[in-house]
JSON list of C-alpha atoms in Angstrom, two decimals:
[
{"chain": "A", "resi": 115, "resn": "MET", "atom": "CA", "xyz": [110.44, 87.45, 90.36]},
{"chain": "A", "resi": 116, "resn": "LEU", "atom": "CA", "xyz": [109.45, 84.14, 88.78]},
{"chain": "A", "resi": 117, "resn": "TYR", "atom": "CA", "xyz": [107.03, 81.84, 90.63]},
{"chain": "A", "resi": 118, "resn": "GLN", "atom": "CA", "xyz": [106.82, 78.15, 89.79]},
{"chain": "A", "resi": 119, "resn": "GLU", "atom": "CA", "xyz": [103.27, 76.80, 89.89]},
{"chain": "A", "resi": 120, "resn": "ASP", "atom": "CA", "xyz": [104.35, 73.28, 88.89]},
{"chain": "A", "resi": 121, "resn": "SER", "atom": "CA", "xyz": [107.01, 71.68, 86.69]},
{"chain": "A", "resi": 122, "resn": "LEU", "atom": "CA", "xyz": [105.48, 73.10, 83.49]},
{"chain": "A", "resi": 123, "resn": "ASN", "atom": "CA", "xyz": [103.99, 76.44, 84.59]},
{"chain": "A", "resi": 124, "resn": "TYR", "atom": "CA", "xyz": [105.70, 79.64, 85.72]},
{"chain": "A", "resi": 125, "resn": "TYR", "atom": "CA", "xyz": [104.19, 83.00, 86.62]},
{"chain": "A", "resi": 126, "resn": "SER", "atom": "CA", "xyz": [105.83, 86.39, 87.05]},
{"chain": "A", "resi": 127, "resn": "GLY", "atom": "CA", "xyz": [104.49, 89.75, 88.13]},
{"chain": "A", "resi": 128, "resn": "ASN", "atom": "CA", "xyz": [105.18, 93.05, 86.39]},
{"chain": "A", "resi": 129, "resn": "ALA", "atom": "CA", "xyz": [106.34, 95.99, 88.48]},
{"chain": "A", "resi": 130, "resn": "HIS", "atom": "CA", "xyz": [106.08, 98.29, 85.44]},
{"chain": "A", "resi": 131, "resn": "LEU", "atom": "CA", "xyz": [102.29, 98.00, 84.97]},
{"chain": "A", "resi": 132, "resn": "LYS", "atom": "CA", "xyz": [100.40, 101.26, 84.68]},
{"chain": "A", "resi": 133, "resn": "PRO", "atom": "CA", "xyz": [96.97, 101.40, 86.36]},
{"chain": "A", "resi": 134, "resn": "SER", "atom": "CA", "xyz": [94.03, 100.64, 84.11]},
{"chain": "A", "resi": 135, "resn": "VAL", "atom": "CA", "xyz": [91.40, 103.40, 84.03]},
{"chain": "A", "resi": 136, "resn": "SER", "atom": "CA", "xyz": [87.92, 103.00, 82.56]},
{"chain": "A", "resi": 137, "resn": "HIS", "atom": "CA", "xyz": [84.90, 105.25, 82.09]},
{"chain": "A", "resi": 138, "resn": "SER", "atom": "CA", "xyz": [81.44, 104.05, 81.16]},
{"chain": "A", "resi": 139, "resn": "ASN", "atom": "CA", "xyz": [78.11, 105.64, 80.25]},
{"chain": "A", "resi": 140, "resn": "THR", "atom": "CA", "xyz": [74.64, 104.21, 79.85]},
{"chain": "A", "resi": 141, "resn": "ALA", "atom": "CA", "xyz": [71.74, 105.98, 78.16]},
{"chain": "A", "resi": 142, "resn": "SER", "atom": "CA", "xyz": [68.24, 104.59, 77.95]},
{"chain": "A", "resi": 143, "resn": "TYR", "atom": "CA", "xyz": [64.92, 105.71, 76.54]},
{"chain": "A", "resi": 144, "resn": "SER", "atom": "CA", "xyz": [61.44, 104.28, 77.09]},
{"chain": "A", "resi": 145, "resn": "TYR", "atom": "CA", "xyz": [58.21, 105.19, 75.36]},
{"chain": "A", "resi": 146, "resn": "ARG", "atom": "CA", "xyz": [54.76, 104.00, 76.35]},
{"chain": "A", "resi": 147, "resn": "LYS", "atom": "CA", "xyz": [51.42, 104.86, 74.82]},
{"chain": "A", "resi": 148, "resn": "ASN", "atom": "CA", "xyz": [48.41, 102.76, 75.75]},
{"chain": "A", "resi": 149, "resn": "ASP", "atom": "CA", "xyz": [49.41, 99.14, 75.06]},
{"chain": "A", "resi": 150, "resn": "PHE", "atom": "CA", "xyz": [52.50, 100.08, 73.03]},
{"chain": "A", "resi": 151, "resn": "PHE", "atom": "CA", "xyz": [55.88, 100.07, 74.80]},
{"chain": "A", "resi": 152, "resn": "VAL", "atom": "CA", "xyz": [59.37, 100.56, 73.32]},
{"chain": "A", "resi": 153, "resn": "SER", "atom": "CA", "xyz": [62.62, 100.67, 75.23]},
{"chain": "A", "resi": 154, "resn": "THR", "atom": "CA", "xyz": [66.20, 101.05, 74.01]},
{"chain": "A", "resi": 155, "resn": "GLU", "atom": "CA", "xyz": [69.53, 101.34, 75.79]},
{"chain": "A", "resi": 156, "resn": "GLY", "atom": "CA", "xyz": [73.06, 102.23, 74.75]},
{"chain": "A", "resi": 157, "resn": "TYR", "atom": "CA", "xyz": [76.28, 101.50, 76.62]},
{"chain": "A", "resi": 158, "resn": "MET", "atom": "CA", "xyz": [79.79, 102.84, 76.03]},
{"chain": "A", "resi": 159, "resn": "LYS", "atom": "CA", "xyz": [83.01, 102.01, 77.85]},
{"chain": "A", "resi": 160, "resn": "ILE", "atom": "CA", "xyz": [86.42, 103.56, 77.25]},
{"chain": "A", "resi": 161, "resn": "ALA", "atom": "CA", "xyz": [89.49, 102.12, 78.96]},
{"chain": "A", "resi": 162, "resn": "SER", "atom": "CA", "xyz": [93.16, 103.05, 78.89]},
{"chain": "A", "resi": 163, "resn": "CYS", "atom": "CA", "xyz": [96.21, 101.02, 79.92]},
{"chain": "A", "resi": 164, "resn": "VAL", "atom": "CA", "xyz": [94.17, 97.81, 79.73]},
{"chain": "A", "resi": 165, "resn": "ILE", "atom": "CA", "xyz": [95.91, 94.94, 81.54]},
{"chain": "A", "resi": 166, "resn": "SER", "atom": "CA", "xyz": [96.02, 91.48, 80.01]},
{"chain": "A", "resi": 167, "resn": "LYS", "atom": "CA", "xyz": [97.74, 88.18, 80.65]},
{"chain": "A", "resi": 168, "resn": "GLU", "atom": "CA", "xyz": [100.67, 87.41, 78.35]},
{"chain": "A", "resi": 169, "resn": "ILE", "atom": "CA", "xyz": [101.38, 83.72, 77.83]},
{"chain": "A", "resi": 170, "resn": "ARG", "atom": "CA", "xyz": [104.41, 82.33, 76.03]},
{"chain": "A", "resi": 171, "resn": "MET", "atom": "CA", "xyz": [105.58, 78.76, 75.54]},
{"chain": "A", "resi": 172, "resn": "GLU", "atom": "CA", "xyz": [109.22, 77.66, 75.53]},
{"chain": "A", "resi": 173, "resn": "ASN", "atom": "CA", "xyz": [110.19, 73.97, 75.40]},
{"chain": "A", "resi": 174, "resn": "ASN", "atom": "CA", "xyz": [106.69, 72.90, 76.54]},
{"chain": "A", "resi": 175, "resn": "ILE", "atom": "CA", "xyz": [106.92, 75.20, 79.58]},
{"chain": "A", "resi": 176, "resn": "LYS", "atom": "CA", "xyz": [104.25, 77.91, 79.91]},
{"chain": "A", "resi": 177, "resn": "TYR", "atom": "CA", "xyz": [105.31, 81.35, 81.17]},
{"chain": "A", "resi": 178, "resn": "GLN", "atom": "CA", "xyz": [102.59, 83.81, 82.24]},
{"chain": "A", "resi": 179, "resn": "SER", "atom": "CA", "xyz": [102.92, 87.49, 83.01]},
{"chain": "A", "resi": 180, "resn": "LEU", "atom": "CA", "xyz": [100.76, 90.63, 82.97]},
{"chain": "A", "resi": 181, "resn": "LYS", "atom": "CA", "xyz": [101.23, 93.60, 80.63]},
{"chain": "A", "resi": 182, "resn": "ASN", "atom": "CA", "xyz": [99.50, 96.77, 79.49]},
{"chain": "A", "resi": 183, "resn": "ILE", "atom": "CA", "xyz": [98.07, 96.14, 76.04]},
{"chain": "A", "resi": 184, "resn": "GLY", "atom": "CA", "xyz": [96.71, 99.58, 75.11]},
{"chain": "A", "resi": 185, "resn": "SER", "atom": "CA", "xyz": [93.20, 101.01, 75.13]},
{"chain": "A", "resi": 186, "resn": "SER", "atom": "CA", "xyz": [89.72, 99.79, 74.27]},
{"chain": "A", "resi": 187, "resn": "ASN", "atom": "CA", "xyz": [86.47, 101.42, 73.21]}
]
């Protein structure tokens, strides 16, 4: 279904979207000795079926929809 936001903008949904799934991990380490302190942290996120907005222009009219764009690390 196509929704008209105004005379130059249209939006449609996407019934074929797959759910986006993501997993994330954080690891941190701290070291303190007397007045010396060091801390570090690492973060990792893995996502599949990432959903993004697709925008296309035709005759100065903007059409927006959502689609699965792949995975990210």
